[in-house]
mmCIF file of C-alpha atoms and ligand atoms in Angstrom:
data_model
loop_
_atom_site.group_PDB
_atom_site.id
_atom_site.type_symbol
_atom_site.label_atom_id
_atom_site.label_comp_id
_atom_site.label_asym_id
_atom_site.label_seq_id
_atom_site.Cartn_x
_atom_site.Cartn_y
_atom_site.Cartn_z
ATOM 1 C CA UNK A 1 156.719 -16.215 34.893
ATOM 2 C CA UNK A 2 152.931 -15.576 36.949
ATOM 3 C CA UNK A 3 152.090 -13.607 39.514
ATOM 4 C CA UNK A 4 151.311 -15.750 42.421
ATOM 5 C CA UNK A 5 148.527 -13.735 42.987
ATOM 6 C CA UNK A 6 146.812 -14.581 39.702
ATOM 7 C CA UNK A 7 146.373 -17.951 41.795
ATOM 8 C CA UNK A 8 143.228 -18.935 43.777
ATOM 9 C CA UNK A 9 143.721 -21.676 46.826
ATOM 10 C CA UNK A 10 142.779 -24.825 44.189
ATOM 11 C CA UNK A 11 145.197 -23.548 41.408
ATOM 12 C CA UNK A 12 147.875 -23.447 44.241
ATOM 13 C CA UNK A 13 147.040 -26.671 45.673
ATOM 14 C CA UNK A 14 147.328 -28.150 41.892
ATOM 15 C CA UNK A 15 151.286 -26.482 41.671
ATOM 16 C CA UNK A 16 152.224 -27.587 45.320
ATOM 17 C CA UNK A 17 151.528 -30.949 44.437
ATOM 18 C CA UNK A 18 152.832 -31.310 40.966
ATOM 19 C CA UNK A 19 156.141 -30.079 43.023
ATOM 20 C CA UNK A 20 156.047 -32.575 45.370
ATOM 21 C CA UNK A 21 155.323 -31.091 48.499
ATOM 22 C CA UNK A 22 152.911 -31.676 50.869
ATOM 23 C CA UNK A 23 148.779 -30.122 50.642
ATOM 24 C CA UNK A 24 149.289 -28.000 53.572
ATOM 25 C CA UNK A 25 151.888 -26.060 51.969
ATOM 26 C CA UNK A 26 149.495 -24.574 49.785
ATOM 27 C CA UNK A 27 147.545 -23.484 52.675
ATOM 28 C CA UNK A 28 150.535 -21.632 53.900
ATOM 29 C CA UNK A 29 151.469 -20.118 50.524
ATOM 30 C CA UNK A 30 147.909 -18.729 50.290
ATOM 31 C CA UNK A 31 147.788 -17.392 53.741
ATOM 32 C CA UNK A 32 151.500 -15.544 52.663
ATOM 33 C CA UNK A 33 149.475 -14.464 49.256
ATOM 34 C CA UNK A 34 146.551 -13.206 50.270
ATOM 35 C CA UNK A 35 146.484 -12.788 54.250
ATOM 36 C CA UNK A 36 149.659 -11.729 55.403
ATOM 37 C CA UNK A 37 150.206 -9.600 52.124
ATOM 38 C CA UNK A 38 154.306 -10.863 51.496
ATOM 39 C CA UNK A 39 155.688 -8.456 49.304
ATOM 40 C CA UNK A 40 158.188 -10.976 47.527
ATOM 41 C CA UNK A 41 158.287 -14.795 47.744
ATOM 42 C CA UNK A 42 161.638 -14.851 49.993
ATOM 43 C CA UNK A 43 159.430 -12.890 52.980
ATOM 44 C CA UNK A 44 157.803 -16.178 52.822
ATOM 45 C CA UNK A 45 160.044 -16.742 56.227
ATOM 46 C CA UNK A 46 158.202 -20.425 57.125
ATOM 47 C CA UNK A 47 158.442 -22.138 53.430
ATOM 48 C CA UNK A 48 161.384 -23.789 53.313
ATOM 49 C CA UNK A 49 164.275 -22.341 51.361
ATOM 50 C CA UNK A 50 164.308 -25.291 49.172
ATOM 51 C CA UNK A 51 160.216 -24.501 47.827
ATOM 52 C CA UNK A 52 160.797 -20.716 47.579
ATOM 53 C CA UNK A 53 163.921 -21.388 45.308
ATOM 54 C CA UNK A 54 161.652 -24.027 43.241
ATOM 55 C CA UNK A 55 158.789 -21.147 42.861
ATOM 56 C CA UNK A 56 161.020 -19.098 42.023
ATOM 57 C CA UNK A 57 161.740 -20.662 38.803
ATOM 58 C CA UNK A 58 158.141 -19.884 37.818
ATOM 59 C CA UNK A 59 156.494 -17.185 39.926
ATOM 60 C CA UNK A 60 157.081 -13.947 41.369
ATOM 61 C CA UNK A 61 154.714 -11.633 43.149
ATOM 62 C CA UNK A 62 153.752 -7.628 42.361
ATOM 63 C CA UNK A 63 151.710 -5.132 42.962
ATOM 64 C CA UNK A 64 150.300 -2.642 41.039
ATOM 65 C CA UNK A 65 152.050 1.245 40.781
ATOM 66 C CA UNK A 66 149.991 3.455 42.568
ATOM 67 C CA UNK A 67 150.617 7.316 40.595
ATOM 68 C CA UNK A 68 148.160 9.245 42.076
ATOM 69 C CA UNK A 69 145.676 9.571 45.047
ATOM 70 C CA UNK A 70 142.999 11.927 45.675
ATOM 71 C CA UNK A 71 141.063 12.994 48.553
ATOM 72 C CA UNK A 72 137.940 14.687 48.959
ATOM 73 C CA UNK A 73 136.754 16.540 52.102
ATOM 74 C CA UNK A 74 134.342 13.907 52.513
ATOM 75 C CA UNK A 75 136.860 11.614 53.563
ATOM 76 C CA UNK A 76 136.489 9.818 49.655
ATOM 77 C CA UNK A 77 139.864 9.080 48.715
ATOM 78 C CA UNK A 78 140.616 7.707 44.857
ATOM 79 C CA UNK A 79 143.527 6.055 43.017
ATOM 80 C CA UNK A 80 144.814 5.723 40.082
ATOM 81 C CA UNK A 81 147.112 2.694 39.390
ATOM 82 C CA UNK A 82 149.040 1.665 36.606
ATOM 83 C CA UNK A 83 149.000 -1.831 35.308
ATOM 84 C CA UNK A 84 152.366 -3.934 33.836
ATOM 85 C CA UNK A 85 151.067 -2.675 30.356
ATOM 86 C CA UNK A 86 150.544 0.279 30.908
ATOM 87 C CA UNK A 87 146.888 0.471 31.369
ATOM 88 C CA UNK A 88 145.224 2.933 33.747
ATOM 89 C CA UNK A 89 142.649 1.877 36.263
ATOM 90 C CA UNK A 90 140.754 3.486 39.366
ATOM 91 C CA UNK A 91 139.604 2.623 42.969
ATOM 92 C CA UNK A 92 138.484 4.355 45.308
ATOM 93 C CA UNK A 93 137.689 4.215 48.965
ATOM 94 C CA UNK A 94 133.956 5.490 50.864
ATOM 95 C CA UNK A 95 134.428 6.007 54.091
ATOM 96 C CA UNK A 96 131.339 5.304 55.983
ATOM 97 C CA UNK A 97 130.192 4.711 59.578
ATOM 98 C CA UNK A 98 131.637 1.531 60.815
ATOM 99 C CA UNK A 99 132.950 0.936 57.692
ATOM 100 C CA UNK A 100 135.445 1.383 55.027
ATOM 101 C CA UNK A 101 134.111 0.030 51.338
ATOM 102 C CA UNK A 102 136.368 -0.466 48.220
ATOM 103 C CA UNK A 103 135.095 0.200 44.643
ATOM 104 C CA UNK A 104 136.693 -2.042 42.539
ATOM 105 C CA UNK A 105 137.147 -1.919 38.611
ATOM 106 C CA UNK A 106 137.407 -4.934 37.173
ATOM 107 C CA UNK A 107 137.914 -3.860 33.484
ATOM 108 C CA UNK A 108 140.252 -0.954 31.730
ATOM 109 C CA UNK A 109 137.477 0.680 30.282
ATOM 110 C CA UNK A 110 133.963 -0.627 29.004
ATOM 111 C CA UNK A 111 132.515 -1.515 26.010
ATOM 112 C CA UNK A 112 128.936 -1.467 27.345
ATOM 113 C CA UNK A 113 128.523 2.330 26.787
ATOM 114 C CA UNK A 114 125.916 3.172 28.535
ATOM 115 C CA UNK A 115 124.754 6.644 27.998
ATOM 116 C CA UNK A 116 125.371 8.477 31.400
ATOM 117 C CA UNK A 117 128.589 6.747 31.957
ATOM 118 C CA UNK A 118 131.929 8.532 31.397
ATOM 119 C CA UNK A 119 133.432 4.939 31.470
ATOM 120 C CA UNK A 120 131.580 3.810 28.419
ATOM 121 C CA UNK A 121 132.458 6.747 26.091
ATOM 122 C CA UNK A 122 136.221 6.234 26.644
ATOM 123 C CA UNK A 123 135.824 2.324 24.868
ATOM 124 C CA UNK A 124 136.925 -0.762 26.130
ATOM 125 C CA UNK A 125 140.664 -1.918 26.698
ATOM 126 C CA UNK A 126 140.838 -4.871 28.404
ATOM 127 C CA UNK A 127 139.266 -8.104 31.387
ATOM 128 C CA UNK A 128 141.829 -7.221 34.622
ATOM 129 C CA UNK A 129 143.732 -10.122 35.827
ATOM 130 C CA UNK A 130 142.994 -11.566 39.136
ATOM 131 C CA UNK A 131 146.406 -10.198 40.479
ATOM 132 C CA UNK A 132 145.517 -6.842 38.897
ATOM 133 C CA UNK A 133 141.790 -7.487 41.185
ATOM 134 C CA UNK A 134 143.614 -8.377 44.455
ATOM 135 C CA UNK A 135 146.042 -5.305 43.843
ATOM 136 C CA UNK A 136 143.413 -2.788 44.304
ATOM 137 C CA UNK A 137 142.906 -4.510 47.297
ATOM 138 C CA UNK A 138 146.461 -4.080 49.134
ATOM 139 C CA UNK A 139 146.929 -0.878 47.311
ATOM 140 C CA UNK A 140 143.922 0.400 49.295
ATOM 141 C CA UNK A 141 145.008 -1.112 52.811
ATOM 142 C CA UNK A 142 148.704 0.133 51.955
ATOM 143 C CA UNK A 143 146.663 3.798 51.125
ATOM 144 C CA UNK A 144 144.714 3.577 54.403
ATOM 145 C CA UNK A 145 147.849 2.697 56.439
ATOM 146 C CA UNK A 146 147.235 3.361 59.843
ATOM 147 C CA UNK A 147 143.677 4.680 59.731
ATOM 148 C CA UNK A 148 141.978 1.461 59.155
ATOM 149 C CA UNK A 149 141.577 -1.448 56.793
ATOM 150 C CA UNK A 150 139.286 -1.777 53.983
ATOM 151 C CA UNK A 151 135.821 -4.045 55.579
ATOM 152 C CA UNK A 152 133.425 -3.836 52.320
ATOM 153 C CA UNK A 153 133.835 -4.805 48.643
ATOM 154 C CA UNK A 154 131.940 -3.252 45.964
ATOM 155 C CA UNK A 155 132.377 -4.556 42.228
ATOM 156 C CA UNK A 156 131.204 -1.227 40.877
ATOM 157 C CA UNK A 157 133.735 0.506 39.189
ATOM 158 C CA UNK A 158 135.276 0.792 35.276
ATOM 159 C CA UNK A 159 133.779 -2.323 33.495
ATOM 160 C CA UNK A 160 131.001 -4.836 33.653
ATOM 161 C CA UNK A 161 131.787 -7.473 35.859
ATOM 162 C CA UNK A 162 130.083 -10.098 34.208
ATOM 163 C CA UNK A 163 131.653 -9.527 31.167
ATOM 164 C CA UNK A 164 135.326 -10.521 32.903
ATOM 165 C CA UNK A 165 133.577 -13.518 34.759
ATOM 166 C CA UNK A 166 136.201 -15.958 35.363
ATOM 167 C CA UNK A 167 138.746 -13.429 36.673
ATOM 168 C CA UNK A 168 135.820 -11.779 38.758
ATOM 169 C CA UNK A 169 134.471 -15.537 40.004
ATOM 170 C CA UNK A 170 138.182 -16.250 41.525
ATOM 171 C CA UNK A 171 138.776 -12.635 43.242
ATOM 172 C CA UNK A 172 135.034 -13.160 44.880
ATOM 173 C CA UNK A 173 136.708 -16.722 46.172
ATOM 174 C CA UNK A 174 140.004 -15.314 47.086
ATOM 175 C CA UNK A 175 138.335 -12.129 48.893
ATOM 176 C CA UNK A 176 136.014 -14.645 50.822
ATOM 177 C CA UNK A 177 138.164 -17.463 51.611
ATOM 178 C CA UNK A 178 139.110 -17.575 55.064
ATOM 179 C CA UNK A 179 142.801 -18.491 54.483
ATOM 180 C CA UNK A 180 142.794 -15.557 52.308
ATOM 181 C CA UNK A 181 141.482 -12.120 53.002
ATOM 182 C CA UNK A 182 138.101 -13.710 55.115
ATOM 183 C CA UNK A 183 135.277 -11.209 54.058
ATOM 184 C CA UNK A 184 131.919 -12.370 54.528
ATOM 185 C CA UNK A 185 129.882 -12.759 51.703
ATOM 186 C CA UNK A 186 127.673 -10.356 52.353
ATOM 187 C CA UNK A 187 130.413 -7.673 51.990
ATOM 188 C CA UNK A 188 130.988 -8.227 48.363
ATOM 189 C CA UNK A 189 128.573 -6.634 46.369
ATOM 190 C CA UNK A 190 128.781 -7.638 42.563
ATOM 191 C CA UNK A 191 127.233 -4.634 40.377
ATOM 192 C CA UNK A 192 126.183 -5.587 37.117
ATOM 193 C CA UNK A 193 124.604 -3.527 34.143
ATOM 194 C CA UNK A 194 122.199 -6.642 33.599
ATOM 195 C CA UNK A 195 124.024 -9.609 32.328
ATOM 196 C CA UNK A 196 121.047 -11.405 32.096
ATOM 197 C CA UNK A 197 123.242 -15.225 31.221
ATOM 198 C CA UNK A 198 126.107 -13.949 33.937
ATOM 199 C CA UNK A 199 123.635 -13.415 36.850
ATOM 200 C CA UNK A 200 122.118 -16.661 36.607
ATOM 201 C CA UNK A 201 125.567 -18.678 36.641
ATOM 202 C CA UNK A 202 126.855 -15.692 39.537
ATOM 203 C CA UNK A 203 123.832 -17.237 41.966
ATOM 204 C CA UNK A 204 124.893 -21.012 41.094
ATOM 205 C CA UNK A 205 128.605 -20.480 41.394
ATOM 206 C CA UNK A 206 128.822 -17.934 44.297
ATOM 207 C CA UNK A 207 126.685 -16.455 47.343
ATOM 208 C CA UNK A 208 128.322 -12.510 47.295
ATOM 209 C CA UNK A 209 125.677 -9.397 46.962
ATOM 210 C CA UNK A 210 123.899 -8.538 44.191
ATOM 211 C CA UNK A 211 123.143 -4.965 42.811
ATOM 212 C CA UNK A 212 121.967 -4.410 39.212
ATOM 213 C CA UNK A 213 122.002 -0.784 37.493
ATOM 214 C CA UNK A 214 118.347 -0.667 36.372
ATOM 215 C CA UNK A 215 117.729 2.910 35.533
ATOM 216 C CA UNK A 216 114.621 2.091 33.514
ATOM 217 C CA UNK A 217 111.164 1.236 33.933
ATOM 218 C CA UNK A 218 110.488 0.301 30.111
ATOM 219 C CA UNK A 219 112.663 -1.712 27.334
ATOM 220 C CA UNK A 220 112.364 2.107 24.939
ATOM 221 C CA UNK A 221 113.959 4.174 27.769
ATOM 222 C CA UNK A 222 116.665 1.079 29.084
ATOM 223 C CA UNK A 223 117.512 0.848 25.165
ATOM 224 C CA UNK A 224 118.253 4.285 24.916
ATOM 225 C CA UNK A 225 120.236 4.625 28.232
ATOM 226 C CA UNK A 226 121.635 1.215 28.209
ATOM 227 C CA UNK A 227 122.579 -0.399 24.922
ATOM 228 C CA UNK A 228 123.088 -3.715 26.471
ATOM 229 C CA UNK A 229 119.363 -4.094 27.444
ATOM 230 C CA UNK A 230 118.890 -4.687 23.840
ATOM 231 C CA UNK A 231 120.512 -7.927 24.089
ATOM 232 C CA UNK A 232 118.721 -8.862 27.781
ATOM 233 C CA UNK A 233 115.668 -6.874 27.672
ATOM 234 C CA UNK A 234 114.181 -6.059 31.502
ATOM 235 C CA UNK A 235 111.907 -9.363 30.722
ATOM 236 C CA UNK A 236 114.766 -11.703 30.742
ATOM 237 C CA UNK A 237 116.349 -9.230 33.558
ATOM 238 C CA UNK A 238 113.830 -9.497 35.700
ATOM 239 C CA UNK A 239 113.549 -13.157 35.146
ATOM 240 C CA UNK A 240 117.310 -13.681 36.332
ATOM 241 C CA UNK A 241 116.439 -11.465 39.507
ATOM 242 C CA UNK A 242 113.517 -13.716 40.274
ATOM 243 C CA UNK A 243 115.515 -16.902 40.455
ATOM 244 C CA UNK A 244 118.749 -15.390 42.017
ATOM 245 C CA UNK A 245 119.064 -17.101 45.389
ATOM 246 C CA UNK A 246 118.742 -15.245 48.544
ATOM 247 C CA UNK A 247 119.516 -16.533 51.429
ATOM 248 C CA UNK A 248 117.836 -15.476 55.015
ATOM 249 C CA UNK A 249 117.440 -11.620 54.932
ATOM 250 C CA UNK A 250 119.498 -10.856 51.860
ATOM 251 C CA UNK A 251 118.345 -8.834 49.155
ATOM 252 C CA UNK A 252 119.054 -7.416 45.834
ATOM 253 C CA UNK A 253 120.366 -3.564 45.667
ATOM 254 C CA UNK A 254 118.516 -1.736 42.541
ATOM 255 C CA UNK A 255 120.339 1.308 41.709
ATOM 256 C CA UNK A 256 118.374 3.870 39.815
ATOM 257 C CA UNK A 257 119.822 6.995 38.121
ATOM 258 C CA UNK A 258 117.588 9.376 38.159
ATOM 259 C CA UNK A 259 117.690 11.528 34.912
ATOM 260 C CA UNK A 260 115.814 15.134 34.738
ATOM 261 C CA UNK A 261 112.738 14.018 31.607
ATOM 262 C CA UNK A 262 114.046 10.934 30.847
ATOM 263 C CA UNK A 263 112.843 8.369 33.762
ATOM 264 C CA UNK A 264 112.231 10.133 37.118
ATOM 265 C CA UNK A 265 108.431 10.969 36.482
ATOM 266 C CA UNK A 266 105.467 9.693 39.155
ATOM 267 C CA UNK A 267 104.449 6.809 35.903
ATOM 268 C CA UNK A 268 108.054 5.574 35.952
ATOM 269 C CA UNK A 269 108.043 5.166 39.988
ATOM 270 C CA UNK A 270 104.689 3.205 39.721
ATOM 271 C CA UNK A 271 105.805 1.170 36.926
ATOM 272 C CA UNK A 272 109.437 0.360 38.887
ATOM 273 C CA UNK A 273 107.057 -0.293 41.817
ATOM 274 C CA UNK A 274 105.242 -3.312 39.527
ATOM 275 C CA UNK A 275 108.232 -4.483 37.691
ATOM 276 C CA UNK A 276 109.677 -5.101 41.350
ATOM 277 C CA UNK A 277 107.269 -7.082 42.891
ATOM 278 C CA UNK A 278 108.329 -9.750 44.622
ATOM 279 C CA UNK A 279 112.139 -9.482 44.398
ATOM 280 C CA UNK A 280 113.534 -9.015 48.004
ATOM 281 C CA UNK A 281 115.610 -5.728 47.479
ATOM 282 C CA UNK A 282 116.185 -2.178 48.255
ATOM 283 C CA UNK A 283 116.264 0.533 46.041
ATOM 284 C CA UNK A 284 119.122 3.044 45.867
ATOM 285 C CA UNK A 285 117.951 6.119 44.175
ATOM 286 C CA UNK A 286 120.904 8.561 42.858
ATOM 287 C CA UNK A 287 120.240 11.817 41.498
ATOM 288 C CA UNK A 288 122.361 12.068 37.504
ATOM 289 C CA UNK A 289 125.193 13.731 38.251
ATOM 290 C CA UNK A 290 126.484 15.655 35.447
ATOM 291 C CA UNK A 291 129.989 15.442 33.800
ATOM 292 C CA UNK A 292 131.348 17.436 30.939
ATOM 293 C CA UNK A 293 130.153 16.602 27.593
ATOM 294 C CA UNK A 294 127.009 14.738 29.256
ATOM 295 C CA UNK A 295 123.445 15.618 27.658
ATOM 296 C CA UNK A 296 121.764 14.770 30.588
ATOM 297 C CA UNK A 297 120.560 16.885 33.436
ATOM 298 C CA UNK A 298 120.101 16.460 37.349
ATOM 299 C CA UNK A 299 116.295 16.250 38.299
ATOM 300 C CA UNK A 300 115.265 18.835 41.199
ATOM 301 C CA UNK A 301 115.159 17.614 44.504
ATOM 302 C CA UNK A 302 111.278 17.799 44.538
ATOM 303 C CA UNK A 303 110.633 15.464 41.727
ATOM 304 C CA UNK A 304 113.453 12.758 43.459
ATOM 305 C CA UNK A 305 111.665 12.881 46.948
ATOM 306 C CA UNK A 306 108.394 12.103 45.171
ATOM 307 C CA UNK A 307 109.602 9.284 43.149
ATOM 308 C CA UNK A 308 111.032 8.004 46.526
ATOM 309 C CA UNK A 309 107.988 8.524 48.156
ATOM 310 C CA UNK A 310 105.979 6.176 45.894
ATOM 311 C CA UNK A 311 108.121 3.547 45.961
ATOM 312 C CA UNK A 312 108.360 3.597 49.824
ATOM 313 C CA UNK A 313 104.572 4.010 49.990
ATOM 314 C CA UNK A 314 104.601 0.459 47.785
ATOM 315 C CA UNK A 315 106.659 -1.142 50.665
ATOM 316 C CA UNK A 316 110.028 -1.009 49.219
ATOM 317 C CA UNK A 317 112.990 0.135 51.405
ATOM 318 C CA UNK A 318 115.100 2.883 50.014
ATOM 319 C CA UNK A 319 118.036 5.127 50.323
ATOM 320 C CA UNK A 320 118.315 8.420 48.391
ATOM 321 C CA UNK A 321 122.571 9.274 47.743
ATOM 322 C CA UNK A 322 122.551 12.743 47.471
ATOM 323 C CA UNK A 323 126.143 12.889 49.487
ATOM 324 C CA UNK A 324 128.896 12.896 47.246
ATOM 325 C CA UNK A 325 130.889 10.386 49.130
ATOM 326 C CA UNK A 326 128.010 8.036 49.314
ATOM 327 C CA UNK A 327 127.168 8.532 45.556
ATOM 328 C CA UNK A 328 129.388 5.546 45.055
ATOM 329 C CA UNK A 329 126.797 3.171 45.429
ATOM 330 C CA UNK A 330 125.940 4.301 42.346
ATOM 331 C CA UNK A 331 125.550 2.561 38.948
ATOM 332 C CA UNK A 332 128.837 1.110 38.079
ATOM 333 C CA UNK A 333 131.022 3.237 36.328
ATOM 334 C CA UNK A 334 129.495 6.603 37.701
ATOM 335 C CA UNK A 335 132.576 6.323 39.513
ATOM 336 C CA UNK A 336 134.891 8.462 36.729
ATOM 337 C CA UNK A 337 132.087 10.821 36.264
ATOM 338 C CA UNK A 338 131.348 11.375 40.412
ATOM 339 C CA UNK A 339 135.200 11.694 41.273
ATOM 340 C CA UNK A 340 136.557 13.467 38.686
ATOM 341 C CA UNK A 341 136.396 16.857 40.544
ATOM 342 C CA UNK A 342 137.808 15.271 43.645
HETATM 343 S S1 LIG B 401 127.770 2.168 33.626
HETATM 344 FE FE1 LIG B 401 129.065 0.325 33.950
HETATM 345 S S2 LIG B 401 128.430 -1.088 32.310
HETATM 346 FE FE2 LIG B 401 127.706 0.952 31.727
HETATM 347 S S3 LIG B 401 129.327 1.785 30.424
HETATM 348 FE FE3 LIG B 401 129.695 2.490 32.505
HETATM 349 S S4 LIG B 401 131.142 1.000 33.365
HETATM 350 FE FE4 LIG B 401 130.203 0.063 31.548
#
């Protein structure tokens, strides 16, 4: 038995037809799937009973178990679901004005470790399923109930999304697909720790946002903070941002945790300034903050607005998150660490 929503709109079309029904039925399945959110497939009132008996046989459809929800005065609210095995995974909604964004996890866990994450020192479980994707979706809408509905993807929570590509490739499709949930590309924002392969085959095979977790203005520091720049180095990084396509007046987001000592001196703005060049983006700069057990240390306000000011004096736009709420635009995986006193 499958989830239907582990299916994207070309999957379904390939079922409908080995059943012997007509294309446009798959049309209507995804719009029940994805758009008008049926809980089970006998609310599918318009299939005939005939085709909902026949899926039936192979397919049912279910959500995740939402256990707990938190909210935090700034409006954040995040939740914990659990998945059919077990696993535990987090979302969490950033309410902002005129919108209301969604930070997705697409793995339990991470094995990237990264070095200011709490994610990464908690090891790696498993990829999430497309259906386990799409259910942070409706859990969030089913959260928000009457006080809106989510407008804003963000890929940016537990796991690298590179590393789960496939599953990550088809929720980008079902999320923008106009039969299905209809956002616009440009509100899906992929965050990625620097997948140097998985950025180049993201710009050939989709057209959502890019942000990158740089955090690192040499290879010695990025090492150290990052482990997985020692398999992409910020050469072959930099070379994937460069030839990422970027259509109109898109950009890149570079996120940038700043780290008391270890990369938020005046040298590391100027050389983040150079290593830059030429990529259309905007830099998010977001002061460390600390978590239990973490050796690092928050940088002083004066040293951030400097490092800002550099990089704005080079012509780059940027955005210091000093908010809590707005922290989210963080690095991926910050997430744990940022809401765990909510
Ligand atoms: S920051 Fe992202 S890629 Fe790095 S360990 Fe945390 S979740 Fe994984």
């Amino acid at each position: 038995m499958k989830n239907l929503r582990d299916l994207t709109y070309a999957e379904l079309l390939d079922i409908i037809q080995e059943l012997g029904e007509k294309p446009y039925r798959a049309e209507q399945l995804f719009g029940w799937i994805y758009k008008k959110l049926a809980p089970q497939i006998d609310s599918m009132t318009d299939i005939s009973k005939a085709l909902r008996e026949k899926l039936k046989e192979g397919f049912y459809i279910a959500g995740s178990k939402v256990l707990d929800v938190k909210a935090s005065p700034d409006g954040t609210q995040k939740f914990l679901s659990e998945l059919e095995d077990g696993s535990r995974i987090e979302s969490v909604i950033i309410p902002e004005t005129g919108r209301l964004t969604l930070c997705v996890s697409t793995q339990a866990g991470c094995a990237l470790g990264c070095k200011f994450c709490m994610t990464g020192k908690d090891g790696f479980t498993r990829n999430l399923t497309l259906s386990e994707l799409v259910n942070q979706v409706i859990s969030a809408n089913e959260i928000l109930g009457e006080n809106g509905r989510i407008t804003n993807i963000v890929l940016m929570g537990m796991g690298e999304p590179l590393n789960n590509y496939d599953n990550v490739l088809k929720f980008t499709q079902v999320l923008t697909d106009g039969k299905g949930f209809g956002f616009s590309h440009n509100r899906v924002t992929l965050s990625t720790s620097g997948v140097a392969p998985g950025i180049k085959r993201l710009g050939a095979e989709s057209n959502v946002s890019l942000a990158v977790s740089l955090n690192a203005t040499t290879d010695e520091v990025r090492d150290s903070l990052m482990p997985i720049n020692k398999k992409y180095p910020l050469s072959k990084l930099m070379e994937a941002l460069r030839a990422y396509p970027l259509k109109g007046k898109r950009h890149i987001t570079i996120e940038y945790v700043l780290i008391k000592d270890v990369n938020d001196t005046i040298a590391d703005a100027k050389r983040l300034a150079g290593l830059l060049r030429g990529i259309p983006c905007k830099i998010n700069l977001i002061p460390f903050n600390p978590f239990p057990g973490s050796k690092f240390k928050r940088p002083e306000n004066a040293p951030v607005m400097a490092f800002g000011k550099v990089l704005r004096d080079a012509g780059y736009m940027i955005m210091i998150r000093m908010s809590k709420g707005a922290e989210i635009e963080a690095a991926c995986g910050q997430l744990r660490a940022r809401y765990d006193s909510l």
